[in-house]
């Protein structure tokens, strides 16, 4: 597991990615389901981030597990890597609503004490969601992906994911390939293809 931060005069990017060299399995799919659920969340304007935290944790909660860190944080522009006021966290004292134009991370995970850790982090841009209704005249928001690193194929237990979740993976990896492959060649490009090619659900 590695984290990379890039700071620029007009913003910053932070990603965390996981590469498995041994045999995968176990709890990977629960983390992944939470990551996908948060990425696809649609929510009313003026919703504070802590309301969305359960989207990411619920899959672990169902089997009595959790993680101790927050699910998402803001990213500073040439300042702090973690910068508020927005966050997605179990710390419900932060009532700052997520607003259009904010950037927040999506990084649920799981850590088994003295054994291993799982976390992959993408950055999301808060944008308006095109919903068929606007109950009470309130607009709705969702997320657009800002960072594109593949989720290693070895981590994915297709038999434990829904058809919709596999479709999310394939769509995401299609975007990763489209954006990143022109920048690579040789073995690096082949590795990217091996980890972004479409899945075949059994």
CSV table of C-alpha atoms in Angstrom, one decimal:
chain,number,residue,atom,x,y,z
A,1,UNK,CA,0.0,0.0,0.0
A,2,UNK,CA,1.4,3.4,-1.0
A,3,UNK,CA,0.2,6.9,-0.9
A,4,UNK,CA,1.3,9.6,-3.4
A,5,UNK,CA,0.7,13.4,-3.0
A,6,UNK,CA,1.3,15.9,-5.8
A,7,UNK,CA,1.2,19.6,-4.9
A,8,UNK,CA,0.8,22.4,-7.5
A,9,UNK,CA,0.3,26.1,-7.3
A,10,UNK,CA,-3.4,25.8,-8.1
A,11,UNK,CA,-4.2,22.5,-6.3
A,12,UNK,CA,-3.1,19.1,-5.0
A,13,UNK,CA,-3.8,15.5,-5.7
A,14,UNK,CA,-3.6,12.6,-3.3
A,15,UNK,CA,-4.1,8.9,-4.1
A,16,UNK,CA,-3.5,5.7,-2.1
A,17,UNK,CA,-3.2,2.4,-3.9
A,18,UNK,CA,-2.8,-1.3,-3.0
A,19,UNK,CA,-0.9,-3.9,-5.0
A,20,UNK,CA,-1.0,-7.5,-3.9
A,21,UNK,CA,1.9,-9.8,-4.6
A,22,UNK,CA,0.5,-12.9,-2.9
A,23,UNK,CA,-2.9,-14.6,-3.0
A,24,UNK,CA,-5.8,-12.3,-2.6
A,25,UNK,CA,-9.2,-13.0,-1.0
A,26,UNK,CA,-10.8,-12.4,2.4
A,27,UNK,CA,-12.2,-9.0,3.0
A,28,UNK,CA,-11.2,-7.1,-0.2
A,29,UNK,CA,-14.7,-7.2,-1.7
A,30,UNK,CA,-16.3,-5.6,1.4
A,31,UNK,CA,-14.0,-2.6,1.1
A,32,UNK,CA,-14.6,-2.4,-2.6
A,33,UNK,CA,-18.4,-2.4,-2.2
A,34,UNK,CA,-18.1,0.5,0.2
A,35,UNK,CA,-15.9,2.4,-2.2
A,36,UNK,CA,-18.3,1.9,-5.0
A,37,UNK,CA,-21.4,2.8,-2.9
A,38,UNK,CA,-19.9,6.2,-1.9
A,39,UNK,CA,-18.7,6.9,-5.4
A,40,UNK,CA,-22.3,6.5,-6.7
A,41,UNK,CA,-24.0,8.4,-3.8
A,42,UNK,CA,-26.6,11.0,-4.7
A,43,UNK,CA,-27.7,13.3,-1.8
A,44,UNK,CA,-29.6,16.5,-1.2
A,45,UNK,CA,-27.9,19.9,-1.1
A,46,UNK,CA,-26.7,20.9,2.4
A,47,UNK,CA,-26.0,17.3,3.4
A,48,UNK,CA,-23.0,17.2,5.8
A,49,UNK,CA,-20.3,14.6,5.0
A,50,UNK,CA,-20.9,12.5,8.1
A,51,UNK,CA,-24.3,11.5,6.7
A,52,UNK,CA,-22.5,9.7,3.7
A,53,UNK,CA,-20.0,7.9,5.9
A,54,UNK,CA,-22.3,5.0,6.5
A,55,UNK,CA,-22.5,4.4,2.7
A,56,UNK,CA,-18.9,3.2,2.8
A,57,UNK,CA,-18.9,1.4,6.2
A,58,UNK,CA,-22.2,-0.5,6.0
A,59,UNK,CA,-20.7,-3.6,4.2
A,60,UNK,CA,-18.2,-4.1,6.9
A,61,UNK,CA,-20.7,-3.4,9.7
A,62,UNK,CA,-22.9,-6.3,8.4
A,63,UNK,CA,-20.2,-8.7,9.6
A,64,UNK,CA,-19.2,-6.8,12.7
A,65,UNK,CA,-16.1,-5.0,11.4
A,66,UNK,CA,-15.1,-1.3,10.9
A,67,UNK,CA,-12.2,1.0,10.4
A,68,UNK,CA,-10.8,3.7,12.6
A,69,UNK,CA,-10.0,6.4,10.1
A,70,UNK,CA,-12.3,8.8,8.4
A,71,UNK,CA,-13.7,7.9,5.0
A,72,UNK,CA,-12.9,11.1,3.2
A,73,UNK,CA,-11.2,14.5,3.6
A,74,UNK,CA,-10.7,17.7,1.7
A,75,UNK,CA,-7.4,18.3,-0.2
A,76,UNK,CA,-5.5,21.5,0.1
A,77,UNK,CA,-4.3,23.8,-2.7
A,78,UNK,CA,-0.5,24.1,-2.1
A,79,UNK,CA,-1.3,23.9,1.7
A,80,UNK,CA,-2.3,20.8,3.8
A,81,UNK,CA,-2.8,17.4,2.3
A,82,UNK,CA,-5.8,17.0,4.6
A,83,UNK,CA,-7.7,20.3,4.5
A,84,UNK,CA,-11.3,21.1,5.6
A,85,UNK,CA,-13.7,22.2,6.4
A,86,UNK,CA,-15.5,19.3,4.6
A,87,UNK,CA,-15.0,15.7,5.4
A,88,UNK,CA,-16.7,12.3,5.2
A,89,UNK,CA,-16.3,10.8,8.6
A,90,UNK,CA,-18.0,9.2,11.6
A,91,UNK,CA,-17.1,12.4,13.5
A,92,UNK,CA,-20.6,13.8,13.4
A,93,UNK,CA,-19.7,17.1,15.0
A,94,UNK,CA,-18.6,18.4,11.6
A,95,UNK,CA,-21.8,19.9,10.2
A,96,UNK,CA,-20.1,21.4,7.1
A,97,UNK,CA,-22.3,20.5,4.1
A,98,UNK,CA,-20.8,19.2,1.0
A,99,UNK,CA,-21.2,21.8,-1.8
A,100,UNK,CA,-20.7,21.9,-5.5
A,101,UNK,CA,-17.1,22.4,-6.4
A,102,UNK,CA,-15.6,20.8,-3.3
A,103,UNK,CA,-13.1,18.0,-3.5
A,104,UNK,CA,-13.2,15.1,-1.1
A,105,UNK,CA,-11.4,11.7,-0.9
A,106,UNK,CA,-13.1,8.3,-1.0
A,107,UNK,CA,-11.0,6.0,1.0
A,108,UNK,CA,-12.7,3.3,3.1
A,109,UNK,CA,-10.5,0.5,4.2
A,110,UNK,CA,-9.8,-2.2,6.8
A,111,UNK,CA,-6.9,-2.9,9.0
A,112,UNK,CA,-6.3,-6.2,10.8
A,113,UNK,CA,-4.0,-5.4,13.8
A,114,UNK,CA,-0.5,-6.8,13.3
A,115,UNK,CA,-1.5,-8.4,10.0
A,116,UNK,CA,-2.5,-6.3,7.0
A,117,UNK,CA,-4.3,-3.2,5.8
A,118,UNK,CA,-6.5,-2.4,2.8
A,119,UNK,CA,-7.1,1.1,1.5
A,120,UNK,CA,-7.4,2.6,-2.0
A,121,UNK,CA,-8.1,6.3,-2.2
A,122,UNK,CA,-9.6,8.3,-5.1
A,123,UNK,CA,-10.5,12.0,-5.1
A,124,UNK,CA,-14.0,13.1,-6.0
A,125,UNK,CA,-15.4,16.4,-7.2
A,126,UNK,CA,-18.8,17.4,-5.8
A,127,UNK,CA,-21.1,18.2,-8.7
A,128,UNK,CA,-24.8,18.7,-9.4
A,129,UNK,CA,-26.8,15.4,-10.0
A,130,UNK,CA,-29.4,15.2,-12.7
A,131,UNK,CA,-32.3,13.7,-10.8
A,132,UNK,CA,-35.8,13.4,-12.2
A,133,UNK,CA,-37.3,15.1,-9.2
A,134,UNK,CA,-36.3,18.0,-6.9
A,135,UNK,CA,-38.4,17.3,-3.8
A,136,UNK,CA,-39.1,20.5,-1.9
A,137,UNK,CA,-37.2,22.5,-4.6
A,138,UNK,CA,-33.9,21.2,-3.3
A,139,UNK,CA,-31.2,20.2,-5.7
A,140,UNK,CA,-29.2,17.0,-5.5
A,141,UNK,CA,-25.4,16.4,-5.6
A,142,UNK,CA,-23.2,13.5,-6.6
A,143,UNK,CA,-19.5,12.9,-7.4
A,144,UNK,CA,-17.2,13.0,-10.4
A,145,UNK,CA,-13.9,11.1,-10.3
A,146,UNK,CA,-10.7,13.1,-10.4
A,147,UNK,CA,-8.0,10.4,-10.0
A,148,UNK,CA,-7.6,7.3,-12.0
A,149,UNK,CA,-5.5,4.4,-10.7
A,150,UNK,CA,-6.6,0.8,-11.5
A,151,UNK,CA,-8.0,-1.5,-8.8
A,152,UNK,CA,-5.8,-4.5,-9.1
A,153,UNK,CA,-7.7,-7.4,-10.8
A,154,UNK,CA,-6.3,-9.8,-8.2
A,155,UNK,CA,-8.2,-8.0,-5.5
A,156,UNK,CA,-11.6,-8.5,-7.2
A,157,UNK,CA,-13.8,-11.4,-6.1
A,158,UNK,CA,-16.3,-11.3,-9.0
A,159,UNK,CA,-18.6,-14.0,-7.5
A,160,UNK,CA,-19.1,-11.8,-4.4
A,161,UNK,CA,-20.0,-8.6,-6.3
A,162,UNK,CA,-23.3,-7.6,-7.9
A,163,UNK,CA,-23.8,-7.2,-11.6
A,164,UNK,CA,-24.0,-3.4,-11.1
A,165,UNK,CA,-20.8,-3.4,-9.1
A,166,UNK,CA,-18.9,-5.2,-11.8
A,167,UNK,CA,-20.3,-2.8,-14.3
A,168,UNK,CA,-19.0,0.1,-12.2
A,169,UNK,CA,-15.5,-1.5,-12.1
A,170,UNK,CA,-15.5,-2.0,-15.9
A,171,UNK,CA,-16.6,1.6,-16.5
A,172,UNK,CA,-14.0,2.9,-14.1
A,173,UNK,CA,-11.2,0.8,-15.6
A,174,UNK,CA,-12.3,1.9,-19.1
A,175,UNK,CA,-11.7,5.5,-18.0
A,176,UNK,CA,-8.4,4.6,-16.4
A,177,UNK,CA,-7.2,2.9,-19.7
A,178,UNK,CA,-8.4,5.8,-21.9
A,179,UNK,CA,-6.7,8.5,-19.7
A,180,UNK,CA,-3.5,6.7,-18.7
A,181,UNK,CA,-2.5,4.2,-21.4
A,182,UNK,CA,-1.3,6.9,-23.9
A,183,UNK,CA,1.3,7.9,-21.3
A,184,UNK,CA,2.8,4.4,-21.0
A,185,UNK,CA,4.6,1.9,-23.1
A,186,UNK,CA,6.2,-1.6,-22.8
A,187,UNK,CA,5.7,-3.6,-19.6
A,188,UNK,CA,4.0,-0.7,-17.8
A,189,UNK,CA,1.3,-0.4,-20.5
A,190,UNK,CA,0.8,-4.2,-20.4
A,191,UNK,CA,0.4,-4.2,-16.6
A,192,UNK,CA,-2.2,-1.4,-17.0
A,193,UNK,CA,-4.1,-3.4,-19.6
A,194,UNK,CA,-4.0,-6.6,-17.4
A,195,UNK,CA,-5.6,-4.6,-14.6
A,196,UNK,CA,-8.1,-2.6,-16.6
A,197,UNK,CA,-9.5,-5.1,-19.2
A,198,UNK,CA,-13.2,-6.0,-18.8
A,199,UNK,CA,-14.1,-8.6,-16.2
A,200,UNK,CA,-16.2,-11.6,-17.1
A,201,UNK,CA,-18.6,-12.3,-14.3
A,202,UNK,CA,-19.0,-16.1,-13.6
